[in-house]
Amino acid sequence: MATKTTKTGKVKPKADAADQLKDFMIDGLKDLYWAEKALVKNLPKMHKNATSKNLKAAIAGHLEETKGQVQRLEDAFKALKLKPEAVKCDAMDGLLKEAEGILEETEPGAVRDAAIIAAAQKVEHYEIASYGTLATYAKLLGQKEVLKLLLETLKQEKTCDKDLTKLAKTEINLKAK
């Protein structure tokens, strides 16, 4: 999508651009809601293409966590007295397309498993950054229930990232070497 730029190089905001931090936070929630729902659809493909029993188990476990994260985002919308709404998240869309590409670029086995972990960690890092930022906004705005929900998911995302790192260092990368 092309942005509209003025002669001075400044980007012209869209008509519905956020002008309040709360609006920007809600835009972020919509992005994350789309992202988590897209992950629920895409994680099974990663699971099917992984060969490590431990990696398959990690993906299956995170799929269940992700379903809970979708529910928590719905609860966050409700706490804000809003209907849950998903707006396409360009960042997650790109990360998922990249993950799809790594499957085509690797042979089944340890190298593909290592690539799956790399793609998954890129997703986790994006989510950690997004949930952390939105939690900061929720705290600043006094949205205690939203903050609690976001921090719960943030903790899960950080744990998943650590678990993937451990799996990569102790098993997958060693086999792929």
Tab-separated table of C-alpha atoms in Angstrom:
chain	number	residue	atom	x	y	z
A	1	MET	CA	0.000	0.000	0.000
A	2	ALA	CA	1.452	3.349	-1.032
A	3	THR	CA	1.390	6.182	1.468
A	4	LYS	CA	0.480	9.689	0.464
A	5	THR	CA	3.442	12.000	0.894
A	6	THR	CA	3.393	15.776	0.656
A	7	LYS	CA	6.002	17.830	-1.199
A	8	THR	CA	7.841	18.294	2.099
A	9	GLY	CA	8.178	14.531	2.512
A	10	LYS	CA	5.652	14.305	5.343
A	11	VAL	CA	3.112	11.483	5.236
A	12	LYS	CA	-0.479	12.664	4.994
A	13	PRO	CA	-2.673	10.836	7.554
A	14	LYS	CA	-5.732	8.916	6.400
A	15	ALA	CA	-9.150	10.359	7.171
A	16	ASP	CA	-9.674	7.845	10.002
A	17	ALA	CA	-6.143	8.188	11.455
A	18	ALA	CA	-5.826	7.841	15.242
A	19	ASP	CA	-5.388	11.142	17.036
A	20	GLN	CA	-5.669	9.769	20.589
A	21	LEU	CA	-3.420	7.160	22.229
A	22	LYS	CA	-6.484	5.072	23.100
A	23	ASP	CA	-7.472	4.976	19.414
A	24	PHE	CA	-3.938	3.935	18.476
A	25	MET	CA	-4.041	1.202	21.139
A	26	ILE	CA	-7.341	-0.066	19.751
A	27	ASP	CA	-5.833	-0.119	16.245
A	28	GLY	CA	-3.039	-2.259	17.692
A	29	LEU	CA	-5.533	-4.623	19.297
A	30	LYS	CA	-7.260	-5.035	15.931
A	31	ASP	CA	-3.914	-5.896	14.303
A	32	LEU	CA	-3.053	-8.411	17.017
A	33	TYR	CA	-6.510	-9.966	16.828
A	34	TRP	CA	-6.014	-10.570	13.102
A	35	ALA	CA	-2.466	-11.811	13.731
A	36	GLU	CA	-3.451	-14.334	16.403
A	37	LYS	CA	-6.358	-15.632	14.333
A	38	ALA	CA	-4.019	-16.022	11.344
A	39	LEU	CA	-1.583	-17.968	13.541
A	40	VAL	CA	-4.348	-20.344	14.605
A	41	LYS	CA	-4.816	-21.124	10.891
A	42	ASN	CA	-1.083	-21.369	10.082
A	43	LEU	CA	0.436	-23.217	13.043
A	44	PRO	CA	-1.047	-26.585	11.962
A	45	LYS	CA	0.952	-26.382	8.711
A	46	MET	CA	4.157	-25.799	10.686
A	47	HIS	CA	3.229	-28.760	12.896
A	48	LYS	CA	2.700	-31.035	9.884
A	49	ASN	CA	6.041	-30.028	8.381
A	50	ALA	CA	8.139	-30.356	11.536
A	51	THR	CA	9.924	-33.669	12.048
A	52	SER	CA	11.237	-33.291	15.609
A	53	LYS	CA	8.866	-34.802	18.162
A	54	ASN	CA	9.784	-32.021	20.595
A	55	LEU	CA	9.198	-29.286	18.020
A	56	LYS	CA	5.837	-30.793	17.080
A	57	ALA	CA	4.872	-30.814	20.765
A	58	ALA	CA	5.987	-27.175	21.185
A	59	ILE	CA	3.959	-26.078	18.155
A	60	ALA	CA	0.880	-28.007	19.291
A	61	GLY	CA	1.141	-26.474	22.755
A	62	HIS	CA	1.524	-22.978	21.382
A	63	LEU	CA	-1.475	-23.489	19.088
A	64	GLU	CA	-3.617	-24.105	22.167
A	65	GLU	CA	-2.092	-21.066	23.884
A	66	THR	CA	-2.781	-18.966	20.787
A	67	LYS	CA	-6.457	-19.920	20.877
A	68	GLY	CA	-6.518	-18.609	24.449
A	69	GLN	CA	-4.758	-15.445	23.319
A	70	VAL	CA	-7.509	-14.863	20.742
A	71	GLN	CA	-10.046	-15.159	23.578
A	72	ARG	CA	-8.084	-12.725	25.754
A	73	LEU	CA	-8.056	-10.179	22.929
A	74	GLU	CA	-11.828	-10.598	22.625
A	75	ASP	CA	-12.039	-9.992	26.377
A	76	ALA	CA	-9.873	-6.871	25.987
A	77	PHE	CA	-12.274	-5.504	23.374
A	78	LYS	CA	-15.191	-6.231	25.722
A	79	ALA	CA	-13.392	-4.445	28.579
A	80	LEU	CA	-13.191	-1.426	26.274
A	81	LYS	CA	-16.899	-1.872	25.448
A	82	LEU	CA	-16.058	-2.644	21.823
A	83	LYS	CA	-16.962	-5.435	19.459
A	84	PRO	CA	-13.867	-7.524	18.589
A	85	GLU	CA	-12.603	-6.515	15.161
A	86	ALA	CA	-9.711	-7.923	13.154
A	87	VAL	CA	-7.849	-5.651	10.750
A	88	LYS	CA	-5.213	-7.231	8.548
A	89	CYS	CA	-1.816	-6.998	10.164
A	90	ASP	CA	0.709	-6.406	7.384
A	91	ALA	CA	3.631	-7.355	9.625
A	92	MET	CA	2.188	-10.745	10.608
A	93	ASP	CA	1.045	-11.364	7.053
A	94	GLY	CA	4.619	-10.850	5.891
A	95	LEU	CA	6.055	-13.074	8.620
A	96	LEU	CA	3.610	-15.855	7.739
A	97	LYS	CA	4.447	-15.566	4.046
A	98	GLU	CA	8.121	-15.818	4.942
A	99	ALA	CA	7.395	-18.914	7.053
A	100	GLU	CA	5.602	-20.459	4.086
A	101	GLY	CA	8.619	-19.705	1.927
A	102	ILE	CA	11.035	-21.443	4.288
A	103	LEU	CA	9.041	-24.643	3.951
A	104	GLU	CA	9.541	-24.534	0.195
A	105	GLU	CA	13.233	-23.664	0.562
A	106	THR	CA	14.164	-26.510	2.923
A	107	GLU	CA	14.096	-30.282	2.774
A	108	PRO	CA	12.115	-32.091	5.473
A	109	GLY	CA	14.284	-32.886	8.485
A	110	ALA	CA	16.522	-31.041	10.894
A	111	VAL	CA	17.289	-28.100	8.579
A	112	ARG	CA	13.580	-27.463	7.986
A	113	ASP	CA	12.973	-27.806	11.733
A	114	ALA	CA	15.680	-25.189	12.376
A	115	ALA	CA	14.050	-22.927	9.788
A	116	ILE	CA	10.624	-23.411	11.393
A	117	ILE	CA	12.074	-22.323	14.735
A	118	ALA	CA	13.669	-19.278	13.100
A	119	ALA	CA	10.361	-18.287	11.501
A	120	ALA	CA	8.453	-18.942	14.737
A	121	GLN	CA	10.855	-16.798	16.735
A	122	LYS	CA	10.429	-13.906	14.313
A	123	VAL	CA	6.693	-14.169	14.966
A	124	GLU	CA	7.257	-14.355	18.729
A	125	HIS	CA	9.520	-11.303	18.698
A	126	TYR	CA	6.922	-9.312	16.763
A	127	GLU	CA	4.251	-10.378	19.251
A	128	ILE	CA	6.454	-9.577	22.254
A	129	ALA	CA	7.076	-6.083	20.906
A	130	SER	CA	3.388	-5.549	20.091
A	131	TYR	CA	1.968	-6.850	23.363
A	132	GLY	CA	4.599	-4.955	25.354
A	133	THR	CA	3.793	-1.693	23.605
A	134	LEU	CA	0.033	-2.102	23.990
A	135	ALA	CA	0.440	-3.052	27.658
A	136	THR	CA	2.393	0.173	28.192
A	137	TYR	CA	-0.436	2.139	26.581
A	138	ALA	CA	-3.102	0.304	28.611
A	139	LYS	CA	-1.235	1.087	31.849
A	140	LEU	CA	-0.838	4.759	30.907
A	141	LEU	CA	-4.531	4.975	30.001
A	142	GLY	CA	-5.634	3.306	33.256
A	143	GLN	CA	-7.136	0.321	31.432
A	144	LYS	CA	-6.398	-2.185	34.220
A	145	GLU	CA	-8.363	-5.127	32.795
A	146	VAL	CA	-6.865	-4.689	29.329
A	147	LEU	CA	-3.409	-4.402	30.907
A	148	LYS	CA	-3.894	-7.650	32.854
A	149	LEU	CA	-4.983	-9.507	29.709
A	150	LEU	CA	-2.111	-8.162	27.609
A	151	LEU	CA	0.488	-8.960	30.271
A	152	GLU	CA	-0.774	-12.536	30.562
A	153	THR	CA	-0.280	-13.058	26.836
A	154	LEU	CA	3.066	-11.232	26.873
A	155	LYS	CA	4.313	-13.658	29.530
A	156	GLN	CA	3.246	-16.622	27.360
A	157	GLU	CA	4.965	-15.195	24.281
A	158	LYS	CA	8.218	-14.664	26.173
A	159	THR	CA	8.072	-18.204	27.550
A	160	CYS	CA	7.434	-19.626	24.082
A	161	ASP	CA	10.421	-17.712	22.718
A	162	LYS	CA	12.681	-19.033	25.512
A	163	ASP	CA	11.423	-22.582	24.945
A	164	LEU	CA	12.131	-22.341	21.206
A	165	THR	CA	15.628	-21.032	21.901
A	166	LYS	CA	16.309	-23.916	24.260
A	167	LEU	CA	14.974	-26.443	21.747
A	168	ALA	CA	17.106	-24.932	18.985
A	169	LYS	CA	20.288	-24.910	21.097
A	170	THR	CA	19.925	-28.351	22.674
A	171	GLU	CA	18.491	-30.385	19.792
A	172	ILE	CA	17.404	-28.936	16.469
A	173	ASN	CA	20.412	-26.826	15.467
A	174	LEU	CA	22.808	-29.581	16.527
A	175	LYS	CA	21.055	-32.065	14.253
A	176	ALA	CA	20.912	-29.546	11.386
A	177	LYS	CA	24.636	-28.794	11.605
